[in-house]
Short mmCIF file of C-alpha atoms in Angstrom, two decimals:
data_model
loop_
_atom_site.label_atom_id
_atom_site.label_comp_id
_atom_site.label_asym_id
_atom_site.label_seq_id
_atom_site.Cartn_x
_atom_site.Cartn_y
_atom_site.Cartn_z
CA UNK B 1 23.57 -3.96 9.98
CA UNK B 2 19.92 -2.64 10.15
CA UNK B 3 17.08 -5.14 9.28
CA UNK B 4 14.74 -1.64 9.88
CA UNK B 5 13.52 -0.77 6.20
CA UNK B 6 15.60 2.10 4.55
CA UNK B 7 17.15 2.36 7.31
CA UNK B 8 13.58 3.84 9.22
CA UNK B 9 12.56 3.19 13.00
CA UNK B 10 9.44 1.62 12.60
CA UNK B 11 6.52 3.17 14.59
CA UNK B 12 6.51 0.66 17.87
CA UNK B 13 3.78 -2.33 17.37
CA UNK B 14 0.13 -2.16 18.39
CA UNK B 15 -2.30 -4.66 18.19
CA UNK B 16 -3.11 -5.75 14.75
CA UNK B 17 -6.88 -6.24 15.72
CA UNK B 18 -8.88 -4.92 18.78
CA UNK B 19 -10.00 -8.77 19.29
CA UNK B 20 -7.06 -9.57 21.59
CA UNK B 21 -5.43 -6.54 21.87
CA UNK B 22 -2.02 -8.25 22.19
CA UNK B 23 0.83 -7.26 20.16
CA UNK B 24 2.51 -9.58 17.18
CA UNK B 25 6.10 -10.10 18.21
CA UNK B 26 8.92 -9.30 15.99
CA UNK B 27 10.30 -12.18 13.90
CA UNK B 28 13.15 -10.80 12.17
CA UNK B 29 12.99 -10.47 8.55
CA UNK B 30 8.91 -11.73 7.69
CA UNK B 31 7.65 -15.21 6.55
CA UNK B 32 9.97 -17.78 5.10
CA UNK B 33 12.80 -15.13 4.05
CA UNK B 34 10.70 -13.53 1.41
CA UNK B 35 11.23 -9.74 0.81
CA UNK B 36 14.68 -7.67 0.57
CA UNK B 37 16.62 -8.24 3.85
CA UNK B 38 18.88 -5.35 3.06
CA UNK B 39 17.02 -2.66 2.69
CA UNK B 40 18.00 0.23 0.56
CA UNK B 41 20.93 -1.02 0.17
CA UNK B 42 22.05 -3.39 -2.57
CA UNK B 43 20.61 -6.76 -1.45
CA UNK B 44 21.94 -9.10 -4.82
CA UNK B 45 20.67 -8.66 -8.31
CA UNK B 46 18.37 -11.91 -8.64
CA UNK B 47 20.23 -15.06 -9.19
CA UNK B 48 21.96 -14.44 -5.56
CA UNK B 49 24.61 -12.35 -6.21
CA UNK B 50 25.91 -9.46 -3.89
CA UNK B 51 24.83 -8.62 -0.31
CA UNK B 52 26.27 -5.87 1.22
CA UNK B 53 28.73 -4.48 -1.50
CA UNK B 54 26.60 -3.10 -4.33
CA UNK B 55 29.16 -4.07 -7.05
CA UNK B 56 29.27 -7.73 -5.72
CA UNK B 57 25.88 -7.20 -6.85
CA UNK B 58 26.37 -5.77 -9.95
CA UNK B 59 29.51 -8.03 -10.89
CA UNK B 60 28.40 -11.36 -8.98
CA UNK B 61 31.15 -13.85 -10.20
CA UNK B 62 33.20 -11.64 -12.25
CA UNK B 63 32.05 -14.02 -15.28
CA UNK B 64 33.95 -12.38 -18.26
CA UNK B 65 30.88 -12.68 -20.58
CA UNK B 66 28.69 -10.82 -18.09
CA UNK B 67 31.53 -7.97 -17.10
CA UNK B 68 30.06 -5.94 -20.59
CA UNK B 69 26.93 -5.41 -18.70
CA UNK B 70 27.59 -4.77 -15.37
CA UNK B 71 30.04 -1.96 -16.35
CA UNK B 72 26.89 -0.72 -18.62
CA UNK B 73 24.95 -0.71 -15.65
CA UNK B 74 27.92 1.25 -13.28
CA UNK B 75 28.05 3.65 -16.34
CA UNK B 76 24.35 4.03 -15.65
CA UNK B 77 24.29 4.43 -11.92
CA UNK B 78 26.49 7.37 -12.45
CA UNK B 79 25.28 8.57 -14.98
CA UNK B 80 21.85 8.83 -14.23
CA UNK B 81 20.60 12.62 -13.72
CA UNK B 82 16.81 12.38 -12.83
CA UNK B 83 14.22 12.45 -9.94
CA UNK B 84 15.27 10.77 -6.70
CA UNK B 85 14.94 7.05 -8.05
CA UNK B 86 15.80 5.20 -11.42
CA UNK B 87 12.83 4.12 -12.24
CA UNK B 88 14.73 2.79 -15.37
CA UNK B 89 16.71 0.43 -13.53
CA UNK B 90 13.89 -0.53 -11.06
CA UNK B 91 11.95 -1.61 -14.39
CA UNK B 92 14.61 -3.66 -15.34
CA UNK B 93 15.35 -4.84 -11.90
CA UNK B 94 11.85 -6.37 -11.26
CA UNK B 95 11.29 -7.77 -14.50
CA UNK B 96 14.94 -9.44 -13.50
CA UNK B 97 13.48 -10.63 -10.53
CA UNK B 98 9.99 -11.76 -12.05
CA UNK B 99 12.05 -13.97 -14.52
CA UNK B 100 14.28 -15.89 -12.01
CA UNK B 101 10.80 -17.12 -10.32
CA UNK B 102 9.87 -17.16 -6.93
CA UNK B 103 11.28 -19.46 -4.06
CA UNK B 104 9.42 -22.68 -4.65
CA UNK B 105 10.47 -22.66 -8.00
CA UNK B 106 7.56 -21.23 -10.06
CA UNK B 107 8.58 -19.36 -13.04
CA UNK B 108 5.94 -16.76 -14.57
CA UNK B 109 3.88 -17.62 -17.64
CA UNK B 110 1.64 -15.94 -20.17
CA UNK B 111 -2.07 -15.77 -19.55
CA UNK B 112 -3.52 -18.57 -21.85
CA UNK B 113 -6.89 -17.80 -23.31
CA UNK B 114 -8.66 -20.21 -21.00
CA UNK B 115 -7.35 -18.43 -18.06
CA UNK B 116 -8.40 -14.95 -19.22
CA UNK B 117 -11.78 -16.19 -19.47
CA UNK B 118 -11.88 -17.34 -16.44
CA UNK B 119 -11.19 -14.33 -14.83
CA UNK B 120 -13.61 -12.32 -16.94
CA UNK B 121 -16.14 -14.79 -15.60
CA UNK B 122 -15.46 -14.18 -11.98
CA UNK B 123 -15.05 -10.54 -11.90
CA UNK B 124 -18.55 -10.14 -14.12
CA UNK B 125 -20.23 -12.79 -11.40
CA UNK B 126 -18.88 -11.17 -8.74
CA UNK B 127 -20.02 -7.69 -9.78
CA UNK B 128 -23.33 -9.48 -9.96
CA UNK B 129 -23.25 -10.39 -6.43
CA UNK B 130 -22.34 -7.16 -5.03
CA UNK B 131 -25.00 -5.45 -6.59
CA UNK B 132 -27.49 -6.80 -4.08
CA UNK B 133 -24.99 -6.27 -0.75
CA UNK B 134 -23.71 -2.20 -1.91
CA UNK B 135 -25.61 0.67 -3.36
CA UNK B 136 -22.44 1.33 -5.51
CA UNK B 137 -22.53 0.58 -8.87
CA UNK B 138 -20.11 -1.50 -10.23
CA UNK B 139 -16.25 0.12 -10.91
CA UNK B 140 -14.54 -1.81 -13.60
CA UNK B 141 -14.97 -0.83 -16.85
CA UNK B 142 -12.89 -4.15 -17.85
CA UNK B 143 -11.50 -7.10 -16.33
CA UNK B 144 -8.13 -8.29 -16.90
CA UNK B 145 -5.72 -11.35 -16.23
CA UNK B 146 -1.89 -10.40 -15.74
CA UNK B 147 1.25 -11.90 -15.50
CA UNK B 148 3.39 -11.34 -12.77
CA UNK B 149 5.58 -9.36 -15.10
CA UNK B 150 2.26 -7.36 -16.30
CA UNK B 151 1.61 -6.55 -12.78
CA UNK B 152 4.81 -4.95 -12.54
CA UNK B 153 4.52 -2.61 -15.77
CA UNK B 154 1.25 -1.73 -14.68
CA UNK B 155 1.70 -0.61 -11.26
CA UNK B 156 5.35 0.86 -11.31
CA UNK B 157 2.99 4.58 -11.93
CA UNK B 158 1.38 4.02 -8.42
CA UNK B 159 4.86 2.68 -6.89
CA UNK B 160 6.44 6.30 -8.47
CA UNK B 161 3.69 7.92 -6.87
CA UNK B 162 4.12 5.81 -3.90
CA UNK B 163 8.34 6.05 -3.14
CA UNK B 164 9.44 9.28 -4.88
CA UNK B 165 8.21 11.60 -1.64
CA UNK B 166 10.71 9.50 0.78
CA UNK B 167 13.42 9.58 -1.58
CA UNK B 168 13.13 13.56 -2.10
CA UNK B 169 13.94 13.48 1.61
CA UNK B 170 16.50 11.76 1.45
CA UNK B 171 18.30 13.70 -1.59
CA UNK B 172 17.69 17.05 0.18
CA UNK B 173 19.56 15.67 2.78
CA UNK B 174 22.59 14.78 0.53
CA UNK B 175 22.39 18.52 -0.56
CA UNK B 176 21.74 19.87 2.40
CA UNK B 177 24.37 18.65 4.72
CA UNK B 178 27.53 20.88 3.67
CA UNK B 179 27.53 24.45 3.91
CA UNK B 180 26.04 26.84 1.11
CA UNK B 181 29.71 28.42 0.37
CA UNK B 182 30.91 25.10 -0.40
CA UNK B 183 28.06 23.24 -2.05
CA UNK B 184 29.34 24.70 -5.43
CA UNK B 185 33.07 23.25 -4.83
CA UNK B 186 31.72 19.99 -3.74
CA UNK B 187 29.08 19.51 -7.33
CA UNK B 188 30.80 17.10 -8.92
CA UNK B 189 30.73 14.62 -5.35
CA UNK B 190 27.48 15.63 -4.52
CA UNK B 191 26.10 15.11 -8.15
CA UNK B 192 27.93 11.44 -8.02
CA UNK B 193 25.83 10.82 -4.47
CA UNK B 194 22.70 11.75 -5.74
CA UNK B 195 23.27 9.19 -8.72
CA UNK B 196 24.48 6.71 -6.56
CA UNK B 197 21.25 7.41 -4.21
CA UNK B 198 18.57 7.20 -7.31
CA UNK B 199 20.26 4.09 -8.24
CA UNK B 200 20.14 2.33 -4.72
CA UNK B 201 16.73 3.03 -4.34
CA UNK B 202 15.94 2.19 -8.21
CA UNK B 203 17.72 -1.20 -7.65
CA UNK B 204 15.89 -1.85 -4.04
CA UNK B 205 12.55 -0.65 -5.17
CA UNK B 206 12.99 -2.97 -8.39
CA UNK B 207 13.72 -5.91 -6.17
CA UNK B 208 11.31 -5.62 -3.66
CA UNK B 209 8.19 -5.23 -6.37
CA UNK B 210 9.80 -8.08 -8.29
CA UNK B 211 9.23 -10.03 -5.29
CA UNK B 212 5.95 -8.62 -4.39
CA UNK B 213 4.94 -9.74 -8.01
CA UNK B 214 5.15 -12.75 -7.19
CA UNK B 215 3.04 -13.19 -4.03
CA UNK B 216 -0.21 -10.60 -4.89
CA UNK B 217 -3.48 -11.86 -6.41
CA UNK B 218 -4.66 -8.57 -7.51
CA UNK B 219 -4.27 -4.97 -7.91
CA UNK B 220 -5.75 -4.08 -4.41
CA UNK B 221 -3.81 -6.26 -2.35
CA UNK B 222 -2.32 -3.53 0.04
CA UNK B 223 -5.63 -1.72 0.31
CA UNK B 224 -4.38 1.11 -2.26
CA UNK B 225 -5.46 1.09 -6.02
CA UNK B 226 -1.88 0.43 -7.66
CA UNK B 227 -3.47 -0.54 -11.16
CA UNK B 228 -5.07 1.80 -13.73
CA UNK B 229 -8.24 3.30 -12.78
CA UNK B 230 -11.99 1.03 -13.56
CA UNK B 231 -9.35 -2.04 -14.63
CA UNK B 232 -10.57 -5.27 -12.13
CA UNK B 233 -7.01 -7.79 -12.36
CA UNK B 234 -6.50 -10.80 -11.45
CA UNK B 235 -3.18 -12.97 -11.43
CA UNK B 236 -4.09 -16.69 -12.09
CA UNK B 237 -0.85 -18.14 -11.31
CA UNK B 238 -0.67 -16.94 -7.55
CA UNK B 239 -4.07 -17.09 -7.15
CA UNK B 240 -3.56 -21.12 -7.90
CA UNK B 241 -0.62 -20.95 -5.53
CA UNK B 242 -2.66 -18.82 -2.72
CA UNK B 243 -5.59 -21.66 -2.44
CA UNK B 244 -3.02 -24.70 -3.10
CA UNK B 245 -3.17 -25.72 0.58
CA UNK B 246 -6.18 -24.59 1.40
CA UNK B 247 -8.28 -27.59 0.41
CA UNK B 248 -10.47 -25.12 -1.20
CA UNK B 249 -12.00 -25.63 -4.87
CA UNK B 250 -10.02 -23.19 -7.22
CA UNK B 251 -13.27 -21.52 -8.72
CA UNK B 252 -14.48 -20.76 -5.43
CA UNK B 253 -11.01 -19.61 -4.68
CA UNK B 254 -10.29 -17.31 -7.63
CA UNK B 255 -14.58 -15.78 -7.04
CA UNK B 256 -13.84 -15.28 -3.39
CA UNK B 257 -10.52 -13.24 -4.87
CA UNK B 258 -12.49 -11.50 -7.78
CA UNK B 259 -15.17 -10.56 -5.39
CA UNK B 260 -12.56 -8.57 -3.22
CA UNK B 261 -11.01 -7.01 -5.93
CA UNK B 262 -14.72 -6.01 -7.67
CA UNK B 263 -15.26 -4.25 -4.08
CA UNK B 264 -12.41 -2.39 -4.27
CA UNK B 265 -12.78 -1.11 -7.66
CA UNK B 266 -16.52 0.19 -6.74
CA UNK B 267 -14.76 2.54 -4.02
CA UNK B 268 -12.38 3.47 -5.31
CA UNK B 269 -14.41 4.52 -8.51
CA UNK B 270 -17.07 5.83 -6.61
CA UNK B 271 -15.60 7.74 -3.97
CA UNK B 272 -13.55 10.08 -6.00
CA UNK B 273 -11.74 11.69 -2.79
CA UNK B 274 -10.42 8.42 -1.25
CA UNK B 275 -7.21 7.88 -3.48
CA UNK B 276 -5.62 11.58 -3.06
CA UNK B 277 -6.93 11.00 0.43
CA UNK B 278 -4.87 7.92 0.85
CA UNK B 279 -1.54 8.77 -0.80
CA UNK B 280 -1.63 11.78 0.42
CA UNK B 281 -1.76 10.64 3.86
CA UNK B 282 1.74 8.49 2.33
CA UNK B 283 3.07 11.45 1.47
CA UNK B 284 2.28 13.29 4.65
CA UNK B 285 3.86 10.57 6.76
CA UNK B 286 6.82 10.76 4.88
CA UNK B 287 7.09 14.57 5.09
CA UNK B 288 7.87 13.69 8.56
CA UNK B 289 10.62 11.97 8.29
CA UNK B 290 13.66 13.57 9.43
CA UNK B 291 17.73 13.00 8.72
CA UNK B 292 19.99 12.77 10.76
CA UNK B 293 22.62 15.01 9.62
CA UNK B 294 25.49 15.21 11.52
CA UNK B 295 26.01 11.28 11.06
CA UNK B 296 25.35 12.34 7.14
CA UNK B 297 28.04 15.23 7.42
CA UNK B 298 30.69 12.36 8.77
CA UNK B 299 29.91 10.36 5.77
CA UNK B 300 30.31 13.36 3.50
CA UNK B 301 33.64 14.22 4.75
CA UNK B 302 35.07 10.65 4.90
CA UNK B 303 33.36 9.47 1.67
CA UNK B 304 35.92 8.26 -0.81
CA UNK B 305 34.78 8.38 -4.35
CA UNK B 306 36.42 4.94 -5.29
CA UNK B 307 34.10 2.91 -2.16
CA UNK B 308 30.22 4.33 -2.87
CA UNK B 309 29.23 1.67 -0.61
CA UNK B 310 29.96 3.81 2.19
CA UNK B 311 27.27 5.78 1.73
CA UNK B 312 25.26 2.51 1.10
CA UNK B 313 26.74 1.48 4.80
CA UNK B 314 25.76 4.95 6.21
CA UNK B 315 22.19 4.71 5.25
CA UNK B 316 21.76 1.03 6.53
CA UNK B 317 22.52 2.22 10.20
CA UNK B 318 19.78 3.83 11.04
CA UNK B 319 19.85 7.37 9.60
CA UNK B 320 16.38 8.35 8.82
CA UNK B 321 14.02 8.08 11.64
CA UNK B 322 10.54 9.07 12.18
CA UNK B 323 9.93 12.18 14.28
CA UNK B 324 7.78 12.00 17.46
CA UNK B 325 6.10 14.73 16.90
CA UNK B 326 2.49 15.12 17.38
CA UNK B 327 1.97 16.09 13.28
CA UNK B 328 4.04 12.91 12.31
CA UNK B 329 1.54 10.61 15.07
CA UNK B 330 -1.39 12.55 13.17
CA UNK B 331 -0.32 11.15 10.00
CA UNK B 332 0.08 7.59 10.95
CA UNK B 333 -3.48 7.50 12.58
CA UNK B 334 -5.14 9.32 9.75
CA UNK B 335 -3.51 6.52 7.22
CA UNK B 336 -4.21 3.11 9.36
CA UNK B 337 -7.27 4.35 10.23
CA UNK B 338 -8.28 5.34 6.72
CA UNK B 339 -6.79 1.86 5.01
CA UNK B 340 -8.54 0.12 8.30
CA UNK B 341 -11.98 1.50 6.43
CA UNK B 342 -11.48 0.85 3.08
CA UNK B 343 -10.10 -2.87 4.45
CA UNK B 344 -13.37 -3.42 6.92
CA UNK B 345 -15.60 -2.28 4.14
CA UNK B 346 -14.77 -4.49 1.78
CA UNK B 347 -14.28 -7.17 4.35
CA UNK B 348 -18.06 -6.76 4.98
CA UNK B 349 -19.60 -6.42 1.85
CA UNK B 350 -17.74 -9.29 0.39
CA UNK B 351 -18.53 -11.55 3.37
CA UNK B 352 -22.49 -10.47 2.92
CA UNK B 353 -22.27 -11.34 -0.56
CA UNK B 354 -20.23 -14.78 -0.30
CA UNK B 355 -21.58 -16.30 2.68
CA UNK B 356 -24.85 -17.20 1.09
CA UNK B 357 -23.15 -18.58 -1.95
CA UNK B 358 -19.63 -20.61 -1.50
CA UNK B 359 -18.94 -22.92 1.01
CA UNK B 360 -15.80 -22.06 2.08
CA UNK B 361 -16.18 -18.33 2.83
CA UNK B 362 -15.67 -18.02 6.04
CA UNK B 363 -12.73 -19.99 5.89
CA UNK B 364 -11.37 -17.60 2.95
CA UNK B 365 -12.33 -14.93 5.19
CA UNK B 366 -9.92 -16.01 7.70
CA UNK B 367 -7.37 -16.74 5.89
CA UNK B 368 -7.16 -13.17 3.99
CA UNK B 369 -7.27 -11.79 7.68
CA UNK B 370 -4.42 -13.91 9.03
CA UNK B 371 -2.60 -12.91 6.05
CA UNK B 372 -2.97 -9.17 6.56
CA UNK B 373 -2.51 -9.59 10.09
CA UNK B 374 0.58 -11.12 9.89
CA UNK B 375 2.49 -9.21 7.93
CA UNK B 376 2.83 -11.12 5.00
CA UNK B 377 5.07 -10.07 1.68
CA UNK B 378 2.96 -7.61 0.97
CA UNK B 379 3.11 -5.58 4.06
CA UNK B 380 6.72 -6.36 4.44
CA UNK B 381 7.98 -4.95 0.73
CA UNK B 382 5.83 -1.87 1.45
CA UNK B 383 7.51 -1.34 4.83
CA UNK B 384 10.79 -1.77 2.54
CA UNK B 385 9.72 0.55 0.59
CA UNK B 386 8.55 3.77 2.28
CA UNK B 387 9.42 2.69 6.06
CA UNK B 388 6.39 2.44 6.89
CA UNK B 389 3.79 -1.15 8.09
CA UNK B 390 1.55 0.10 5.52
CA UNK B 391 -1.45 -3.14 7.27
CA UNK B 392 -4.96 -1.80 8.62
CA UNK B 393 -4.52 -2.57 12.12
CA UNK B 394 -8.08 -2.82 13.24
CA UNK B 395 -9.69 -4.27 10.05
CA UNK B 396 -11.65 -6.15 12.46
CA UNK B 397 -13.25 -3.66 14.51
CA UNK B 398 -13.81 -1.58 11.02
CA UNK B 399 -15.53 -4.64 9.36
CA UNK B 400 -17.55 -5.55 12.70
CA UNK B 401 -18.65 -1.10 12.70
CA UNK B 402 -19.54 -1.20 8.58
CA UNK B 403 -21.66 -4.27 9.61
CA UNK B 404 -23.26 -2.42 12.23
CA UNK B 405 -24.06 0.57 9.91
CA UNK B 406 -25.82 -2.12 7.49
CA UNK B 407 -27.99 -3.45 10.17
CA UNK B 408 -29.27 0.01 11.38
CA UNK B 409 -28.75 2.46 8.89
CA UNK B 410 -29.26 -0.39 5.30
CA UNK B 411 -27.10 -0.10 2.33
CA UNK B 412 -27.58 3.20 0.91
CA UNK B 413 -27.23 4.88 5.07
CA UNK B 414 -24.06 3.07 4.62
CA UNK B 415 -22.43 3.66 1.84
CA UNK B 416 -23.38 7.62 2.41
CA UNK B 417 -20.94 7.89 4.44
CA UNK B 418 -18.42 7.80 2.17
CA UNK B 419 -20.02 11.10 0.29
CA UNK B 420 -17.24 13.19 2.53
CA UNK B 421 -13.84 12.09 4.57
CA UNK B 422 -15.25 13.80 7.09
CA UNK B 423 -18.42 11.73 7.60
CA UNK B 424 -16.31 8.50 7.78
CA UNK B 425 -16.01 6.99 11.29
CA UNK B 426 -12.61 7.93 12.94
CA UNK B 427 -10.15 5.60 15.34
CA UNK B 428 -11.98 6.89 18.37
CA UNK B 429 -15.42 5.65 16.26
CA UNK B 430 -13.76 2.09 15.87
CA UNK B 431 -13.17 2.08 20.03
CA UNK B 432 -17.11 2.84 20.04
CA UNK B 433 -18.74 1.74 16.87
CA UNK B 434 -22.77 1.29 18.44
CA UNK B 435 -22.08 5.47 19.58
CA UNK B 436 -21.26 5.94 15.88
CA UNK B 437 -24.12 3.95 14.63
CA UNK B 438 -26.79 5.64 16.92
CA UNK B 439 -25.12 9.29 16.52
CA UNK B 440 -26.75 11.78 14.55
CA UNK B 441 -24.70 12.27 11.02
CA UNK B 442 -24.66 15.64 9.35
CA UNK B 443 -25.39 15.14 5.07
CA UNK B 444 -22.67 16.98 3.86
CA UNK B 445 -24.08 15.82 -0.32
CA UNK B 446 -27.24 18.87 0.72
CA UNK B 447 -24.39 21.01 2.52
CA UNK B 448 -22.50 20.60 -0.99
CA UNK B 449 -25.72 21.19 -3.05
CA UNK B 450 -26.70 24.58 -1.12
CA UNK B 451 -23.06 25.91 -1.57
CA UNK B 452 -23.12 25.22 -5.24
CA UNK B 453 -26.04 26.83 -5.65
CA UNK B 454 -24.93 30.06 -3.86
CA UNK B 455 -22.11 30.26 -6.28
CA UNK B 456 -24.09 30.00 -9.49
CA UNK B 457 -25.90 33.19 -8.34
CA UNK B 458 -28.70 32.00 -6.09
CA UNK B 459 -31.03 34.31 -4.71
CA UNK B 460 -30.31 33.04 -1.14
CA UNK B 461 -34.47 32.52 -0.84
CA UNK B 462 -33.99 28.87 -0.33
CA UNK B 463 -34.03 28.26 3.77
CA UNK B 464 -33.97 24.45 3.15
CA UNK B 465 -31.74 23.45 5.98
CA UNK B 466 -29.53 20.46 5.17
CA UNK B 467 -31.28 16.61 6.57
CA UNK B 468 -29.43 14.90 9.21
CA UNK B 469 -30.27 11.04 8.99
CA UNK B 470 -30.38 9.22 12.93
CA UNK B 471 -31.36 6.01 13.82
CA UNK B 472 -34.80 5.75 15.08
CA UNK B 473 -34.15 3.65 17.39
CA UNK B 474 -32.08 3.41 20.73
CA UNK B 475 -30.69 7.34 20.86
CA UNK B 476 -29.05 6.49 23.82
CA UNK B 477 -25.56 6.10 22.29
CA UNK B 478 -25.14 9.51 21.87
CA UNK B 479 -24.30 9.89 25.43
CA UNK B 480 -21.37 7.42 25.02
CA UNK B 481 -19.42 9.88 23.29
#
């Protein structure tokens, strides 16, 4: 059986950081088991039953008192006529798994009023901090504390937006592998295989965010904004668990946290291209993706109605594979290096407003690096997810090239950049950062300005040519390009 995610090749490793260059090796199914290891298909409904048949899953001991409502839940499976997941049964799925704790044993809890204000208090003092370190203004409206199982109701909308584009692909596959004349004779099987489909990837997706909910500290903990728009969250239980062996005061633990998640909330809220810019760049990856149908036509012709997990088998070997083509490479780059930025950025800013003020931030630096780096739960359910290591690979040299831009260009030069995705440094800029620094950089906010007021009926008189901003000092780096 496949360990690949969905069934997806993974693109082949590169370094995670351009400090050693050297690639991470590949140790099987991530740290300490955690994450679905049968992906797509049904991996066990929480409580450990099931593995590769789905109605193991579903029926686990055969337990007379549960039989009512696992033949509920087959009546649902085929029943279901929707998009390309259940998003029903993921709900339910993840809440499932949210409630059976994680592996050490910690169940989820309410938020008690002590820990809410907690929270509060971190977020507002870490929006305090970062108004001396970014000319952004702060981007959360409110600050919350969740549950894990909160953090699953309120990012399942992102998840949707997230998942549904590689499971269209795969259900016009379904459709499209028999032959036009007979696609009408063959409804009722084909209607029963997209069912089953929207319920495998309902029940994966549901299992692999269940998990994830219990390992993230935030809303921002991939590097896309999965919570509701200007909301800063925090989750107080795994944040206590995330600094428990760390020998790290918790209140400088859960500030370091709420610092990182303030950050993200400023760009996101202030740089209202970056999140279409970012899923989209999902979404393009996954456009990509291409079936392969002649192994999907043997499964169609040999599937028997009474054993769905064929199809369940089918897709765990290795069906769906990236293409090599030069559009699909395009897509990758333009997403690692775009989460790479977002990553660096608020790598830097946080670090410039921390390391004055808690003792331990470099070391919390590191340790949020590592965990990146290594492909921890987070990076693994993603990959489950949408086949794809959704981890900024060079976070490094994009922190070290933001860092730069402070030092030369200040705050406001900085930040500017981030006025158009076209002004934003590119992978080649990250191989380079001091020719970036040094080069000139057009202002695309006065290019915007003189367009606007061409449409709105200007007479044209206006010859004001747009500014282009340059370092005053060492020019020479323009000739490194």
């Amino acid at each position: 059986m496949s360990d690949t995610p969905f069934g997806f090749g993974l693109p082949p490793e590169e370094p995670e950081d351009g400090d050693d260059g050297k690639k991470k090796g590949s140790e099987g199914g991530g740290q300490g088991g955690q994450g679905p290891a049968n992906p797509l298909g049904f991996g066990g409904l929480p409580g450990g039953a099931g593995g590769d048949n789905p109605f193991a899953a579903m029926f686990g001991s055969l337990n007379p008192n549960d039989l009512g409502a696992a033949f509920q839940q087959l009546g649902q499976m085929l029943s279901y006529e929707g998009g390309p997941v259940n998003w029903d049964m993921a709900k339910d799925i993840a809440r499932q798994t949210v409630a059976q704790g994680t592996a050490d044993g910690t169940k989820d809890a309410s938020i008690s009023p002590g820990e809410r204000s907690a929270v509060e208090e971190a977020v507002r003092l870490a929006d305090l901090w970062l108004d001396g370190v970014t000319s952004m203004p702060s981007g959360a409206s409110t600050s919350v504390a969740w549950s894990r199982a909160e953090w699953v109701e309120a990012t399942l909308p992102a998840w949707k937006q997230l998942v549904d584009p590689v499971a269209e692909r795969v259900g016009a596959a379904m459709g499209d592998v028999l032959p036009e004349e007979m696609q009408a004779m063959a409804g009722p099987l084909l209607g029963m295989m997209r069912s089953m489909g929207g319920a495998m990837f309902g029940q994966q997706i549901g299992q692999a965010v269940g998990v994830l909910a219990g390992e993230v500290v935030g809303s921002t903990d991939i590097g896309l904004p999965l919570g509701p728009a200007g909301k800063a969250a925090l989750l107080p239980l795994n944040i206590e668990a995330f600094g428990k062996d760390l020998g790290v005061e918790k209140d400088e633990v859960r500030l370091y946290l709420a610092l990182r998640e303030a950050a993200h909330q400023r760009l996101f809220a202030h740089v209202p291209w970056l999140r279409s810019h970012l899923f989209g760049a999902v979404e393009g990856y996954a456009r990509g993706i291409k079936v392969d149908t002649s192994k999907l036509e043997d499964v169609v012709g040999q599937l028997d109605p009474s054993h769905p997990e064929q199809l369940q088998e089918a897709l765990q070997q290795g069906m769906f594979q990236p293409e090599d083509t030069a559009e699909q490479k395009v897509a990758l780059a333009r997403l690692e290096t775009a989460l790479a930025l977002v990553e660096g950025w608020v790598d830097a800013v946080v670090h410039e407003a921390a390391k004055p003020r808690l003792t331990s931030a470099d070391a919390l630096r590191e340790t949020l690096r590592r965990r990146r780096a290594s492909g921890g739960p987070a990076e693994q359910t993603f990959a489950t997810l949408i086949g794809l290591q959704l981890r900024p690979r060079r976070l490094r040299d994009a922190s070290r090239l933001w860092a730069s831009l402070t030092d030369a260009r200040g705050l406001e030069g900085r930040d500017a950049l981030w006025e158009h995705p076209d002004m934003l440094p590119t992978a080649d800029d990250l191989d380079d950062p001091d020719g970036f620094v040094h080069r000139e950089q057009l202002d695309f906010s006065e290019i915007d300005k003189m367009l606007g007021e061409a449409a709105g009926g200007g007479t044209g008189s206006d010859t004001t040519k747009p500014d282009l901003t340059k370092d005053k000092g060492d020019e020479e780096g323009d000739t490194d390009k």
